Short mmCIF file of C-alpha atoms in Angstrom, two decimals:
data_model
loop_
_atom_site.label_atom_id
_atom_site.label_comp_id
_atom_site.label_asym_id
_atom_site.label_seq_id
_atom_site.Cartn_x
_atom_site.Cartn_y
_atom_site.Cartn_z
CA UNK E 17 -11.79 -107.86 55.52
CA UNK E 18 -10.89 -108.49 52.05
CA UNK E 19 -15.06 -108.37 51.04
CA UNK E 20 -15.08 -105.11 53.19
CA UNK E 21 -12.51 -103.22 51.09
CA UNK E 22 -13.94 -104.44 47.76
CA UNK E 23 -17.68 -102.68 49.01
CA UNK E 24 -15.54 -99.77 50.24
CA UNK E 25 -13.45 -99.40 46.52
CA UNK E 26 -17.06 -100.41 44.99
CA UNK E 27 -19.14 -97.39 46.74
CA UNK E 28 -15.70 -95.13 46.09
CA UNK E 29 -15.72 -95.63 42.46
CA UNK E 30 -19.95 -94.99 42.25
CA UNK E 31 -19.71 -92.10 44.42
CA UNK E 32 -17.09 -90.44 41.61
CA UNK E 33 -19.07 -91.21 39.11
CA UNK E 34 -22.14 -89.93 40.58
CA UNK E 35 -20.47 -86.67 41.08
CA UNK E 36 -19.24 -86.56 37.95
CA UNK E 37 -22.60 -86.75 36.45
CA UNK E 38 -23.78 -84.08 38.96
CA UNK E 39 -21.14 -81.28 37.68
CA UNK E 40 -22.33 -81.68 34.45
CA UNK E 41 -26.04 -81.12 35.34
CA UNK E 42 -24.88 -77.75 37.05
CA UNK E 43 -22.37 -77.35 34.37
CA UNK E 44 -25.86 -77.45 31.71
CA UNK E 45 -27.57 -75.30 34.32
CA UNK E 46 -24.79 -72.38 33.76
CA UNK E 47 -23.47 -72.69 37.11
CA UNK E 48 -20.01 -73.18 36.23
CA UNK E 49 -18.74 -72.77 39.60
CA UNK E 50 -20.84 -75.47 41.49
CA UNK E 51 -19.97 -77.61 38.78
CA UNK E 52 -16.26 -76.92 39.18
CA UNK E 53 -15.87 -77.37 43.38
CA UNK E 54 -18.16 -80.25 43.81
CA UNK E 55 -15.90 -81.96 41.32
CA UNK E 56 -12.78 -80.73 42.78
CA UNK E 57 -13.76 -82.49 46.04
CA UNK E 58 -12.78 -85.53 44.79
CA UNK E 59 -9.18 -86.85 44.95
CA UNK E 60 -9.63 -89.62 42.06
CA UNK E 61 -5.64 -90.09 42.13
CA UNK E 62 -5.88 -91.59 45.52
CA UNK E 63 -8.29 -93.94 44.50
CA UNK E 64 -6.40 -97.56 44.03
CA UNK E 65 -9.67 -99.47 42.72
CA UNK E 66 -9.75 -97.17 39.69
CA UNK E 67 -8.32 -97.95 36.28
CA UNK E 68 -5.94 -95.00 35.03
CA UNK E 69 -7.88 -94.27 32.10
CA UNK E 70 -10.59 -92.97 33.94
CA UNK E 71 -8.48 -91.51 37.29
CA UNK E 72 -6.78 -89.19 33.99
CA UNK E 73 -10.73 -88.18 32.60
CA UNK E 74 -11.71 -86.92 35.77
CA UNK E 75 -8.78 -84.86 36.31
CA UNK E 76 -9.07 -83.52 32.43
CA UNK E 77 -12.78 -82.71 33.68
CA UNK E 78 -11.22 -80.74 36.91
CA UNK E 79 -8.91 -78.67 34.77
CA UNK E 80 -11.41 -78.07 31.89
CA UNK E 81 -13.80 -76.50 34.89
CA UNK E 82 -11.31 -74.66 36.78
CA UNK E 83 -9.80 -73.10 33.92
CA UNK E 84 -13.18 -71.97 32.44
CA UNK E 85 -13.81 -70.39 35.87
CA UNK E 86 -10.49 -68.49 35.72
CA UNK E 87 -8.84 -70.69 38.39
CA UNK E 88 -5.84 -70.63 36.98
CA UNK E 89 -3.74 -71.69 39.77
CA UNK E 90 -5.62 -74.35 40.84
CA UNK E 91 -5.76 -75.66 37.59
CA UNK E 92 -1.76 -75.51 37.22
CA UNK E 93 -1.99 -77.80 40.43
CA UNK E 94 -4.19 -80.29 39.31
CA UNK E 95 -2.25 -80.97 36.17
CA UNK E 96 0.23 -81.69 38.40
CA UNK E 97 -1.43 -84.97 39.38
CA UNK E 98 -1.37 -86.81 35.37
CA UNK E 99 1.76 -88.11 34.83
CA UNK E 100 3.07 -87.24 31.01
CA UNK E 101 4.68 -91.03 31.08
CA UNK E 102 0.82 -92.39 31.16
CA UNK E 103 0.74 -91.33 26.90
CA UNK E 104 3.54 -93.31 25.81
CA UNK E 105 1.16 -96.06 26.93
CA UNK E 106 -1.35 -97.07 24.06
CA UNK E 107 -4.73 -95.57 23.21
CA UNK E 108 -4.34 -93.33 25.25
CA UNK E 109 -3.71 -90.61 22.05
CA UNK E 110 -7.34 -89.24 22.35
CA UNK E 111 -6.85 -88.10 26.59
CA UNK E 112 -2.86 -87.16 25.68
CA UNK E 113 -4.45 -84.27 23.08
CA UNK E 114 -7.12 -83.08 25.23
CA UNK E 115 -4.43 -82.78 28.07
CA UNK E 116 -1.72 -80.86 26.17
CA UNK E 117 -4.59 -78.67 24.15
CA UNK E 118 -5.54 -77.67 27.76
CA UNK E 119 -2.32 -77.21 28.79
CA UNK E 120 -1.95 -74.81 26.15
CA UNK E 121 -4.79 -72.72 27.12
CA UNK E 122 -2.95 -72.64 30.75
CA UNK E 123 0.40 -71.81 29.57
CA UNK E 124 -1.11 -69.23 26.79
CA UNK E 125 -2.92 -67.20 29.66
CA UNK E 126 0.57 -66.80 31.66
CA UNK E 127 2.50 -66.24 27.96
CA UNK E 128 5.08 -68.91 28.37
CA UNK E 129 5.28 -68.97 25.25
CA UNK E 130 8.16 -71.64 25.62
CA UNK E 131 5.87 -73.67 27.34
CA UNK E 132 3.09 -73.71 24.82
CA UNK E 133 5.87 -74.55 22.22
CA UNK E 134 6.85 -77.94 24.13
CA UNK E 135 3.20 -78.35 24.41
CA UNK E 136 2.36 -78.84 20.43
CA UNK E 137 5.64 -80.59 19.91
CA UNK E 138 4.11 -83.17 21.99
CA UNK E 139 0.67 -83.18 19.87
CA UNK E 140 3.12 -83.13 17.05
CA UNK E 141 4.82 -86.51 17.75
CA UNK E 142 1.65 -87.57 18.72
CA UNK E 143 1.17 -91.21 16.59
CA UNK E 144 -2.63 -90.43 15.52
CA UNK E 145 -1.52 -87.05 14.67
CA UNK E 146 1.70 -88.02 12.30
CA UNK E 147 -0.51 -90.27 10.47
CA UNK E 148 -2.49 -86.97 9.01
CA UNK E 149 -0.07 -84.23 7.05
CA UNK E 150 -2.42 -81.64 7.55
CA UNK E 151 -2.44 -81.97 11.37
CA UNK E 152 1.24 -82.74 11.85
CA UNK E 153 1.74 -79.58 10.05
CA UNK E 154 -0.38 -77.36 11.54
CA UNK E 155 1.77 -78.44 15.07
CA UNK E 156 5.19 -78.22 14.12
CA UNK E 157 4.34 -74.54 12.40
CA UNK E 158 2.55 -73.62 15.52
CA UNK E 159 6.17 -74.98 17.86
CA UNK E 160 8.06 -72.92 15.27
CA UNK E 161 5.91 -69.73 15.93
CA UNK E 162 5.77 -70.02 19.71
CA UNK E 163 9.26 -71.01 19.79
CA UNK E 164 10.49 -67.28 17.92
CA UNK E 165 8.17 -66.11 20.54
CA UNK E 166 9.74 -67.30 23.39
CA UNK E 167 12.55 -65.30 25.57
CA UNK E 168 16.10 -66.40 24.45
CA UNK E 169 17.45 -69.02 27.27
CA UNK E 170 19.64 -72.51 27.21
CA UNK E 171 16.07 -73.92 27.37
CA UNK E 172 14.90 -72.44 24.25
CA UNK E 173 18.20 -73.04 22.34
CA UNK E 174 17.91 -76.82 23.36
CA UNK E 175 14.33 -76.96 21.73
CA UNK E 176 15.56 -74.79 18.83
CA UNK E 177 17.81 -77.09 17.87
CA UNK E 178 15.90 -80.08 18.31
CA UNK E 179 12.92 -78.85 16.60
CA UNK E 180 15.65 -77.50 13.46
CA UNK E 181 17.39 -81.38 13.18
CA UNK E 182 13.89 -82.71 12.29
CA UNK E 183 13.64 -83.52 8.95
CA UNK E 184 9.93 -82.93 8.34
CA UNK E 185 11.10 -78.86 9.32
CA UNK E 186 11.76 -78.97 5.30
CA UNK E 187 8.33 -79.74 3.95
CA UNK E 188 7.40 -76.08 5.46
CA UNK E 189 10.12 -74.00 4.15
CA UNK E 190 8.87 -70.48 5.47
CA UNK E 191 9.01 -71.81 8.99
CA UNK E 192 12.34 -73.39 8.80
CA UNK E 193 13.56 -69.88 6.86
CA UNK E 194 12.84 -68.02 9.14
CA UNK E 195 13.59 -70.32 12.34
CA UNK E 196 16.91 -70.32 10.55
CA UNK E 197 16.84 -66.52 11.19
CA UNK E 198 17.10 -66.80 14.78
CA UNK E 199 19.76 -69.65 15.02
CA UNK E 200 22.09 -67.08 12.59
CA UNK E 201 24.51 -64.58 14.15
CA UNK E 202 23.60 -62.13 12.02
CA UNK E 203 21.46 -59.05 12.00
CA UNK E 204 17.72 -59.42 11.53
CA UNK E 205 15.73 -56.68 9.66
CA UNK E 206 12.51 -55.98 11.12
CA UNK E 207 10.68 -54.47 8.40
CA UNK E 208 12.23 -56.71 5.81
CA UNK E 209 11.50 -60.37 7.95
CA UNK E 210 7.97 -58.97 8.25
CA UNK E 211 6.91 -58.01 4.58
CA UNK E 212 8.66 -61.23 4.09
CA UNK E 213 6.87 -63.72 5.96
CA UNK E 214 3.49 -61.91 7.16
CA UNK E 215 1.76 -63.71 4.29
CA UNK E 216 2.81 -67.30 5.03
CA UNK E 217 2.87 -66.98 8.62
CA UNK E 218 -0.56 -65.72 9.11
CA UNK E 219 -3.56 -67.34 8.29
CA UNK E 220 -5.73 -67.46 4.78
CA UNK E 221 -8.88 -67.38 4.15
CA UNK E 222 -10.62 -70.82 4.52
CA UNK E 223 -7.66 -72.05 7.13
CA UNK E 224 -7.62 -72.34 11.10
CA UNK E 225 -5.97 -68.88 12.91
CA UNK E 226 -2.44 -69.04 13.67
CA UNK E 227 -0.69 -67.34 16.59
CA UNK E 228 0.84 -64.29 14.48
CA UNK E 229 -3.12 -63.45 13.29
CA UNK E 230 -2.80 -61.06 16.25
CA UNK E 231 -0.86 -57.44 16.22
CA UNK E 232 -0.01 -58.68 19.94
CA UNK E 233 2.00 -61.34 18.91
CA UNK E 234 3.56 -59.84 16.21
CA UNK E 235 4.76 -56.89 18.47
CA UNK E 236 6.17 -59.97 21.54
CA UNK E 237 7.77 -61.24 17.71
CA UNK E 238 9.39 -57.40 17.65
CA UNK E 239 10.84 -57.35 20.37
CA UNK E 240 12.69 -61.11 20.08
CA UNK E 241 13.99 -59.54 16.87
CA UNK E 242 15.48 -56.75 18.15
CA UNK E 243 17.00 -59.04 21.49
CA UNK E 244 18.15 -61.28 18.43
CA UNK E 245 20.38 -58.33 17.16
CA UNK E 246 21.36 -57.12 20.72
CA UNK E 247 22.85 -60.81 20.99
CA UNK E 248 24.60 -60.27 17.50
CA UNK E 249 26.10 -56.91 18.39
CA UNK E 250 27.38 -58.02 21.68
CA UNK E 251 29.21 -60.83 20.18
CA UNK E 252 31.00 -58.43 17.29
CA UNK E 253 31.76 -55.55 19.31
CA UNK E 254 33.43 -54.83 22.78
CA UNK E 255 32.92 -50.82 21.62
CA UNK E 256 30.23 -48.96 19.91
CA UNK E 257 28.93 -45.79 20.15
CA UNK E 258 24.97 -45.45 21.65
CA UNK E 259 23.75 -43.56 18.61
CA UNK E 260 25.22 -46.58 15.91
CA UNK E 261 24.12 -49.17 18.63
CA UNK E 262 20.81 -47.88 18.25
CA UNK E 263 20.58 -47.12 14.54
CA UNK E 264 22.03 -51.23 13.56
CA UNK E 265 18.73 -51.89 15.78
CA UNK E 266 16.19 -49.73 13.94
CA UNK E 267 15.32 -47.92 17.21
CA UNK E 268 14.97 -44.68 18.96
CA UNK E 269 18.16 -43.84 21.47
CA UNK E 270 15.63 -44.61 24.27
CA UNK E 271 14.31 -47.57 23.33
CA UNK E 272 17.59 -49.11 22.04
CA UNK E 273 19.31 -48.24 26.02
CA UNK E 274 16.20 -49.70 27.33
CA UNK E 275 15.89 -53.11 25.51
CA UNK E 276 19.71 -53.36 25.85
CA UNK E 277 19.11 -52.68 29.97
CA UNK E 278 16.57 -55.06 30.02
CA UNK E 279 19.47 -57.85 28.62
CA UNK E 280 21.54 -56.94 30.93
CA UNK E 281 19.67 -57.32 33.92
CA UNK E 282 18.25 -61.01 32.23
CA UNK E 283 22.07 -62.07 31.83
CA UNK E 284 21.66 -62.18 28.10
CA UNK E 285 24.64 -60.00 27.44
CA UNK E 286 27.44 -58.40 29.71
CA UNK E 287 27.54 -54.52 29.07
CA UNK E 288 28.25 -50.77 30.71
CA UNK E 289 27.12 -47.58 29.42
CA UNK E 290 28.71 -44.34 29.57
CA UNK E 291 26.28 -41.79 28.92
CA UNK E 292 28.95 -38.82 29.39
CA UNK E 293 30.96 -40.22 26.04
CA UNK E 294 27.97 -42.24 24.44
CA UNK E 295 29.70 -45.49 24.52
CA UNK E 296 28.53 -48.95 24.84
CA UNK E 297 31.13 -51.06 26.09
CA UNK E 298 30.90 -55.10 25.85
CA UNK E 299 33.72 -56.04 27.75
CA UNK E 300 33.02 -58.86 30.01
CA UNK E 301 34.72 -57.94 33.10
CA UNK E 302 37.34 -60.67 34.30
CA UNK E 303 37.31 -62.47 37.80
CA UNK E 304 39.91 -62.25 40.34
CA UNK E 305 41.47 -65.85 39.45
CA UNK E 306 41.14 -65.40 36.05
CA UNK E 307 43.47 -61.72 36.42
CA UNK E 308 46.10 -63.48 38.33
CA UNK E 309 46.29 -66.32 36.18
CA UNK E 310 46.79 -64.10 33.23
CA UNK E 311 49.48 -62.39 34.99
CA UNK E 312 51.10 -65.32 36.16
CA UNK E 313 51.43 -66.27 32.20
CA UNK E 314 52.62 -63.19 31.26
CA UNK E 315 54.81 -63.12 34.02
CA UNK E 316 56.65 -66.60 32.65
CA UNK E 317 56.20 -65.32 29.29
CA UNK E 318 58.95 -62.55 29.92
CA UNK E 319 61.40 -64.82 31.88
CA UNK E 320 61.41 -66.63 29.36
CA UNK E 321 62.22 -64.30 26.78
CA UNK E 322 65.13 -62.76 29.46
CA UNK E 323 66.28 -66.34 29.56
CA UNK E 324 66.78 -66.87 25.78
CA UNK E 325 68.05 -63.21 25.73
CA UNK E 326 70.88 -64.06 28.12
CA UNK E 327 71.77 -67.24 26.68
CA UNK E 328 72.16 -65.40 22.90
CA UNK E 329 74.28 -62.66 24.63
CA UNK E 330 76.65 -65.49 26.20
CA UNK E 331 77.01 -67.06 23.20
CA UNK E 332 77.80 -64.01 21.20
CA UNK E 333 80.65 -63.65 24.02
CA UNK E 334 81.98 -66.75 23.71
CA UNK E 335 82.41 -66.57 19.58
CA UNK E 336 83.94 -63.25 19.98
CA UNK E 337 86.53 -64.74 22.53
CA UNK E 338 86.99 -67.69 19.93
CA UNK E 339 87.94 -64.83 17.28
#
């Protein structure tokens, strides 16, 4: 039995590997798609007789395919099957970059920009990749600029302030400056932060393309600035008028109401409108239990104030009964 099941893991293993070779002789031939579902037949991660090195290879290879044949969901399912604890193990740096640079191409194509941001972090604290300034820096400016990019949410505060208490954040001082921007309560200027820091934060002549070389990006960048002041203005005012809501946010009436709409309805910020009087109000609106228990403090508040009251007017009796 036991010689049985070492032929059977045996023929397993050379089957893979002959399939593996056959993907890549349609994948030469141009047909991408062949390639891609005669590798995807195989389920290497139930296969006990092979090392994990190689189990994590072929799945790499399934997700390189699938993604290049605009699978997209598939290819969100097989990276399902690597477990992220497998690269704390060692030499294993070489598979951990190839999985997280295609994870980036996944997570770029649905614009989680969040995502992609966790994603370099992880090349960033990569060992092979601290060891070299020029790569270390090239990630931790590229999880700074997907970072600004991504939607305000407890997630993205967590990472913001992880990725701001790291000390090598100093050694580029444009992208901790203007990271800095977004973890101030004050109000960002778009035209200003962009004269500012288009030079640095784009790409030179001679260097690899950065994320803000596209007017895309810098328009997503935009509108996180003006969601940035939103957040600002909610947390100054309870009252302002529509027409200086939309002027401290550089914006036409109807773009200002719709941005601040679209915070609303994300739970950013807790606001009403009243078009007849033109008034933004940022009153968070109080619970049932939180009413009653302000009434109930009030409430002993002013009995105790009658109390005192009473016991002054007794003892104003009692000296004038005295005299």
């Amino acid at each position: 039995a036991e010689y049985g099941k070492q032929w059977y893991q045996r023929r397993v293993r050379g089957r893979a590997r002959i399939t593996k070779t056959l993907a890549e002789i349609y994948e030469k031939d141009d047909e991408m798609e062949k390639a891609a579902k005669i590798l995807q037949e195989l389920q290497v991660e139930t296969f006990g007789s092979m090392e994990k090195k190689e189990k994590v290879e072929f799945i790499l290879e399934q997700m390189r395919l699938c993604y290049q044949t605009k699978d997209y969901i598939r290819t969100s399912i097989i990276s399902k099957k690597i477990s992220t604890k497998y690269f704390d193990s060692k030499d294993t740096d070489e598979l951990k970059m190839r999985y997280y640079r295609q994870m980036i191409d996944l997570n770029l194509h649905h614009k989680d920009y969040l995502a992609v941001s966790k994603n370099y972090h992880e090349i960033y604290t990569t060992p092979a990749v601290k060891e070299n300034d020029a790569q270390w820096k090239e990630a931790l400016q590229r999880v700074v600029i997907f970072l600004i990019l991504s939607e305000y949410d407890n997630e993205q505060r967590d990472m913001l302030a992880r990725v701001k208490a790291d000390s090598n954040l100093s050694k580029i001082p444009y992208y901790q400056n203007v990271l800095t921007c977004f973890d101030t309560a004050e109000l960002l200027n778009w035209s200003i932060l962009k004269e500012v820091y288009s030079s640095h934060l784009k790409s030179k002549a001679g260097q690899a393309t950065t994320p803000l070389d596209t007017e895309d990006n810098w328009e997503v960048l935009r509108k996180r600035v003006v969601e940035h002041n939103i957040r600002v203005i909610a947390k100054y005012y309870t009252r302002i008028s529509l027409s200086h809501f939309a002027s401290l946010l550089h914006l036409e009436l109807k773009e200002a109401e719709d941005m601040l709409c679209k915070q609303v309805v994300k739970g950013t910020v807790t606001a009403k409108i009243d078009r007849l009087d033109g008034i933004v109000n940022f009153t968070k609106p109080r619970d049932t239990e939180e009413i009653l228990n302000s009434w109930s403090g009030n409430l002993n508040s002013v009995m105790t104030l009658i109390g005192n009251c009473n016991h002054l007017i007794t003892k104003e009796r009692m000296v004038h009964q005295v005299n």
